[in-house]
mmCIF file of C-alpha atoms in Angstrom:
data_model
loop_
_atom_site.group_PDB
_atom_site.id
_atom_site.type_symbol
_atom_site.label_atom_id
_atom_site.label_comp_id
_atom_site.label_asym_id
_atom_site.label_seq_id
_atom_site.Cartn_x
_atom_site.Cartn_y
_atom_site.Cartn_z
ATOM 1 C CA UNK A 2 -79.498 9.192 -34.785
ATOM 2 C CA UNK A 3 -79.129 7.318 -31.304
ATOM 3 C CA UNK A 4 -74.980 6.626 -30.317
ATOM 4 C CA UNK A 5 -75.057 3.029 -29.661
ATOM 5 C CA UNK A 6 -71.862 1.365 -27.860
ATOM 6 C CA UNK A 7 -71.180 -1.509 -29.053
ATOM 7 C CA UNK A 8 -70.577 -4.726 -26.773
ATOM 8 C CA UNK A 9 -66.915 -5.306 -27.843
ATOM 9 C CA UNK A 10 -66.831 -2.147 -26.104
ATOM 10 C CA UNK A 11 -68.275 -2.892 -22.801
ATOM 11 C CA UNK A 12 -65.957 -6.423 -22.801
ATOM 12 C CA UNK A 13 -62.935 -4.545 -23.305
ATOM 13 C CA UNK A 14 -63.793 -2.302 -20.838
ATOM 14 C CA UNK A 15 -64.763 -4.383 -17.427
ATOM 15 C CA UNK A 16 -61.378 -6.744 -18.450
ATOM 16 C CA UNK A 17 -58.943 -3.380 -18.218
ATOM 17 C CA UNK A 18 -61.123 -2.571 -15.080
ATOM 18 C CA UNK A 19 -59.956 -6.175 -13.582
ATOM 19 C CA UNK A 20 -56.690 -5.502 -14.369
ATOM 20 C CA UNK A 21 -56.260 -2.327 -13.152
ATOM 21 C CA UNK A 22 -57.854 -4.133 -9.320
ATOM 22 C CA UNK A 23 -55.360 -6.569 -9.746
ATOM 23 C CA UNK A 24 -52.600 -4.503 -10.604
ATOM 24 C CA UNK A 25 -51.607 -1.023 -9.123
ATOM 25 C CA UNK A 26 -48.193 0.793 -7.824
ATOM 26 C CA UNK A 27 -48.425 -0.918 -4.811
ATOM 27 C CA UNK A 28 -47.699 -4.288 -6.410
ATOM 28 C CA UNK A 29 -44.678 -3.138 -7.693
ATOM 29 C CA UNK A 30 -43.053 -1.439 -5.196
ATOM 30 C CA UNK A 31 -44.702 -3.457 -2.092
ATOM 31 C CA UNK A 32 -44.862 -1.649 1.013
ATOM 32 C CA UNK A 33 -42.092 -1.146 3.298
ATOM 33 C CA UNK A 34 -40.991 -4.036 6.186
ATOM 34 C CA UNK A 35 -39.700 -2.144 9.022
ATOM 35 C CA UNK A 36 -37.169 -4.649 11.399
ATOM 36 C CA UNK A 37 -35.326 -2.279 14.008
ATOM 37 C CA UNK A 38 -33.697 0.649 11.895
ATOM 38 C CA UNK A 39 -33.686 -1.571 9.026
ATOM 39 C CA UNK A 40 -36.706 -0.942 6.233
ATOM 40 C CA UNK A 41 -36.838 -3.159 3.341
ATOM 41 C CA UNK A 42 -38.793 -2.444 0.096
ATOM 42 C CA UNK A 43 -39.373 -5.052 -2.292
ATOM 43 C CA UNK A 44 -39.687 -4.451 -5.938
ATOM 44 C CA UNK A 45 -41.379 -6.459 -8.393
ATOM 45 C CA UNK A 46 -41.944 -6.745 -11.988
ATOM 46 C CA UNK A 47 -45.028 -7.303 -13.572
ATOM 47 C CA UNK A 48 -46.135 -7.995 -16.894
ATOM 48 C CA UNK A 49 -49.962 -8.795 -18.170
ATOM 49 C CA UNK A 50 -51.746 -9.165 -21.477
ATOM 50 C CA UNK A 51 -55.172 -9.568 -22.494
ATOM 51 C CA UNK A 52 -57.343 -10.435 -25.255
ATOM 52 C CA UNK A 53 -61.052 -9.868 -26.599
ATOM 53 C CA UNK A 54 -63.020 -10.544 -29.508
ATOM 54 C CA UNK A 55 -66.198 -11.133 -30.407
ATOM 55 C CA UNK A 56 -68.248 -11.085 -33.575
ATOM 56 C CA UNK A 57 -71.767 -9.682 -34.856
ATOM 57 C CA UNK A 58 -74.185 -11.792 -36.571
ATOM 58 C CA UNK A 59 -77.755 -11.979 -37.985
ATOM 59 C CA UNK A 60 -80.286 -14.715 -36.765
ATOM 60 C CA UNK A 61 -83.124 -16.299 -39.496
ATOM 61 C CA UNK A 62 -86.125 -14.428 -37.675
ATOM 62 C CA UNK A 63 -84.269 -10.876 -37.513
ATOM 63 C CA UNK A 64 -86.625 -8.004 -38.531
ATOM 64 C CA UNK A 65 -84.321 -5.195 -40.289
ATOM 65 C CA UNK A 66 -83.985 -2.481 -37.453
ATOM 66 C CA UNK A 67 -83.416 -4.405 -35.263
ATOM 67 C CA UNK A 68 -80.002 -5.148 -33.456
ATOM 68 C CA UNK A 69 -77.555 -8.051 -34.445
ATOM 69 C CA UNK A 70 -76.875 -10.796 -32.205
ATOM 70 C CA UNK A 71 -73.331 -10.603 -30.525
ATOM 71 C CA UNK A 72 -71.148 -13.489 -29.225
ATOM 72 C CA UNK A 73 -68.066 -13.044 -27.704
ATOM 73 C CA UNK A 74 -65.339 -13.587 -24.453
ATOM 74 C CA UNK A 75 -62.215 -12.016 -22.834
ATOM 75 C CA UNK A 76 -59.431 -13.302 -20.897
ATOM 76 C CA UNK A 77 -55.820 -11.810 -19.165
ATOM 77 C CA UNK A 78 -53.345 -12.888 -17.460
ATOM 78 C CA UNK A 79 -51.058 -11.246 -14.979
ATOM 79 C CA UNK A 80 -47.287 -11.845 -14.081
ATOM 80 C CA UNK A 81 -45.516 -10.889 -11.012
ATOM 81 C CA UNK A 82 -41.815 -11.531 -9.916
ATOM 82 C CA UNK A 83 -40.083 -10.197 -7.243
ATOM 83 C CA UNK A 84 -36.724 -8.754 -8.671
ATOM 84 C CA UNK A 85 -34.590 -6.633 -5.944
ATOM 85 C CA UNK A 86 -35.688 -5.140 -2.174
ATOM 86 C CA UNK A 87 -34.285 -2.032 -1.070
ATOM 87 C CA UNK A 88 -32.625 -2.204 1.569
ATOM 88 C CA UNK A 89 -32.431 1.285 3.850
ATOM 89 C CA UNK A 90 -30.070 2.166 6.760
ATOM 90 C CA UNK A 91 -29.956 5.355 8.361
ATOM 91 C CA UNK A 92 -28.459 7.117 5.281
ATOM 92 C CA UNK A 93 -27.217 4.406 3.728
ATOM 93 C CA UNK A 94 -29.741 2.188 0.366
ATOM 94 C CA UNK A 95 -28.738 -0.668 -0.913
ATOM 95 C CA UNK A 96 -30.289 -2.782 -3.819
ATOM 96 C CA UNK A 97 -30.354 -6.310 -3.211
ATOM 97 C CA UNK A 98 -30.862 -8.457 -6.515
ATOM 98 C CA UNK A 99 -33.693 -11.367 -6.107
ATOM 99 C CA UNK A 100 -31.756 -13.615 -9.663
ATOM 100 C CA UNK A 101 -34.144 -16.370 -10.230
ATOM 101 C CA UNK A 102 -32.172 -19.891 -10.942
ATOM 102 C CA UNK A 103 -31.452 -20.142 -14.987
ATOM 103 C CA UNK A 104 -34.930 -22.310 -16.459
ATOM 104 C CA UNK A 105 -32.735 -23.740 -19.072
ATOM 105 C CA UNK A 106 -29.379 -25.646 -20.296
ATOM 106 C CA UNK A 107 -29.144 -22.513 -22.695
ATOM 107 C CA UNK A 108 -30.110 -19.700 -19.766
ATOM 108 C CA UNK A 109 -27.031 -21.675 -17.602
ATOM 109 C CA UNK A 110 -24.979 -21.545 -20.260
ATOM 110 C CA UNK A 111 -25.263 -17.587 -20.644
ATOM 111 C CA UNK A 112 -25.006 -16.937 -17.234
ATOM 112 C CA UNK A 113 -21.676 -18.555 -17.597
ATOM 113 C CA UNK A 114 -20.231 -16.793 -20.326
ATOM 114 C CA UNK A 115 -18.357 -13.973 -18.805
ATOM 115 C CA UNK A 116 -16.893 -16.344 -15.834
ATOM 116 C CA UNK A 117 -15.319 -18.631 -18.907
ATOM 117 C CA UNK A 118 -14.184 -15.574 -21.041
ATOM 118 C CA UNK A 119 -12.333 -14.370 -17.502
ATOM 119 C CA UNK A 120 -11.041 -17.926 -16.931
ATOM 120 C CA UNK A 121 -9.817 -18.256 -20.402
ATOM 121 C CA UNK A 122 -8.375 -14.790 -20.851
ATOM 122 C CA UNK A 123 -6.304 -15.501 -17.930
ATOM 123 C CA UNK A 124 -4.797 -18.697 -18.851
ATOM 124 C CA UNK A 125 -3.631 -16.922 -22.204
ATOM 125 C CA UNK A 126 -2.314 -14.349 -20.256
ATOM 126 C CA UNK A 127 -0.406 -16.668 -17.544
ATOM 127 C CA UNK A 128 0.956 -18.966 -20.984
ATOM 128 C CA UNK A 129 2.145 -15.370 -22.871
ATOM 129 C CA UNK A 130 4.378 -14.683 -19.969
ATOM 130 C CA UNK A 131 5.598 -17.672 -19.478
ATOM 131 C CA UNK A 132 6.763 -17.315 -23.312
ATOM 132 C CA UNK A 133 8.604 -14.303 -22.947
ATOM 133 C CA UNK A 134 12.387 -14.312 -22.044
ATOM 134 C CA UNK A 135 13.269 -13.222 -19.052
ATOM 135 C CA UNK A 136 14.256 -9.247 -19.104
ATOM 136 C CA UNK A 137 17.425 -10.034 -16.357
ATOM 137 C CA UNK A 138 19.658 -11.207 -18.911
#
């Protein structure tokens, strides 16, 4: 009995290949800028996903051994954002943040959140002693 692969197979196969020449360690930690005794290293992030499918069928004319006809496709997509560069001197590494703007009202909104809790907390604060008698007397 012959081992036959299959074409879903092969389709699978070449789109992880693409990936993998799009995508390797190198992309996300680039290669280091050297400026005087300063190196910088960026990092990115990188996120992909892909999809196959495909499906077998039988034409009119088809004797009974042989094959069935295949149709089917691919596609991926790949994601990269820069998120931080390391930043070495002498002994000394730093990580630098890269924070996109917020996309949204809502993304805004969160970012605020702990800056309001801190502004709020402190007013309470600043009204509770004003409350409280003084101890002098």
């Amino acid at each position: 009995m012959e081992n036959k692969q299959h074409p879903i197979g092969d389709l699978m196969g070449t789109t992880m290949q693409k990936i993998r020449e799009m995508v390797d360690v190198n992309t996300i930690i680039g290669a280091p800028i050297q400026t005087g005794e300063v190196t910088i290293i960026p990092v990115s992030k990188v996120s992909f996903g892909f999809a196959s499918g495909g499906s077998d069928f039988t034409t009119k004319n088809q004797k009974p051994e042989a094959d069935n006809a295949f149709g089917g496709g691919s596609g991926a997509g790949v994601n990269i954002m820069p998120i931080a560069f390391l930043i070495v001197t002498g002994d000394s590494v730093r990580l630098l943040p890269v924070a996109p703007p917020p996309g949204t009202t809502v993304d805004r909104v969160v970012e605020m959140v702990p800056e309001v809790i801190d502004r709020v907390t402190g007013f309470i604060e600043k009204q509770q002693d004003k409350k409280e008698p003084d101890s002098a007397f």
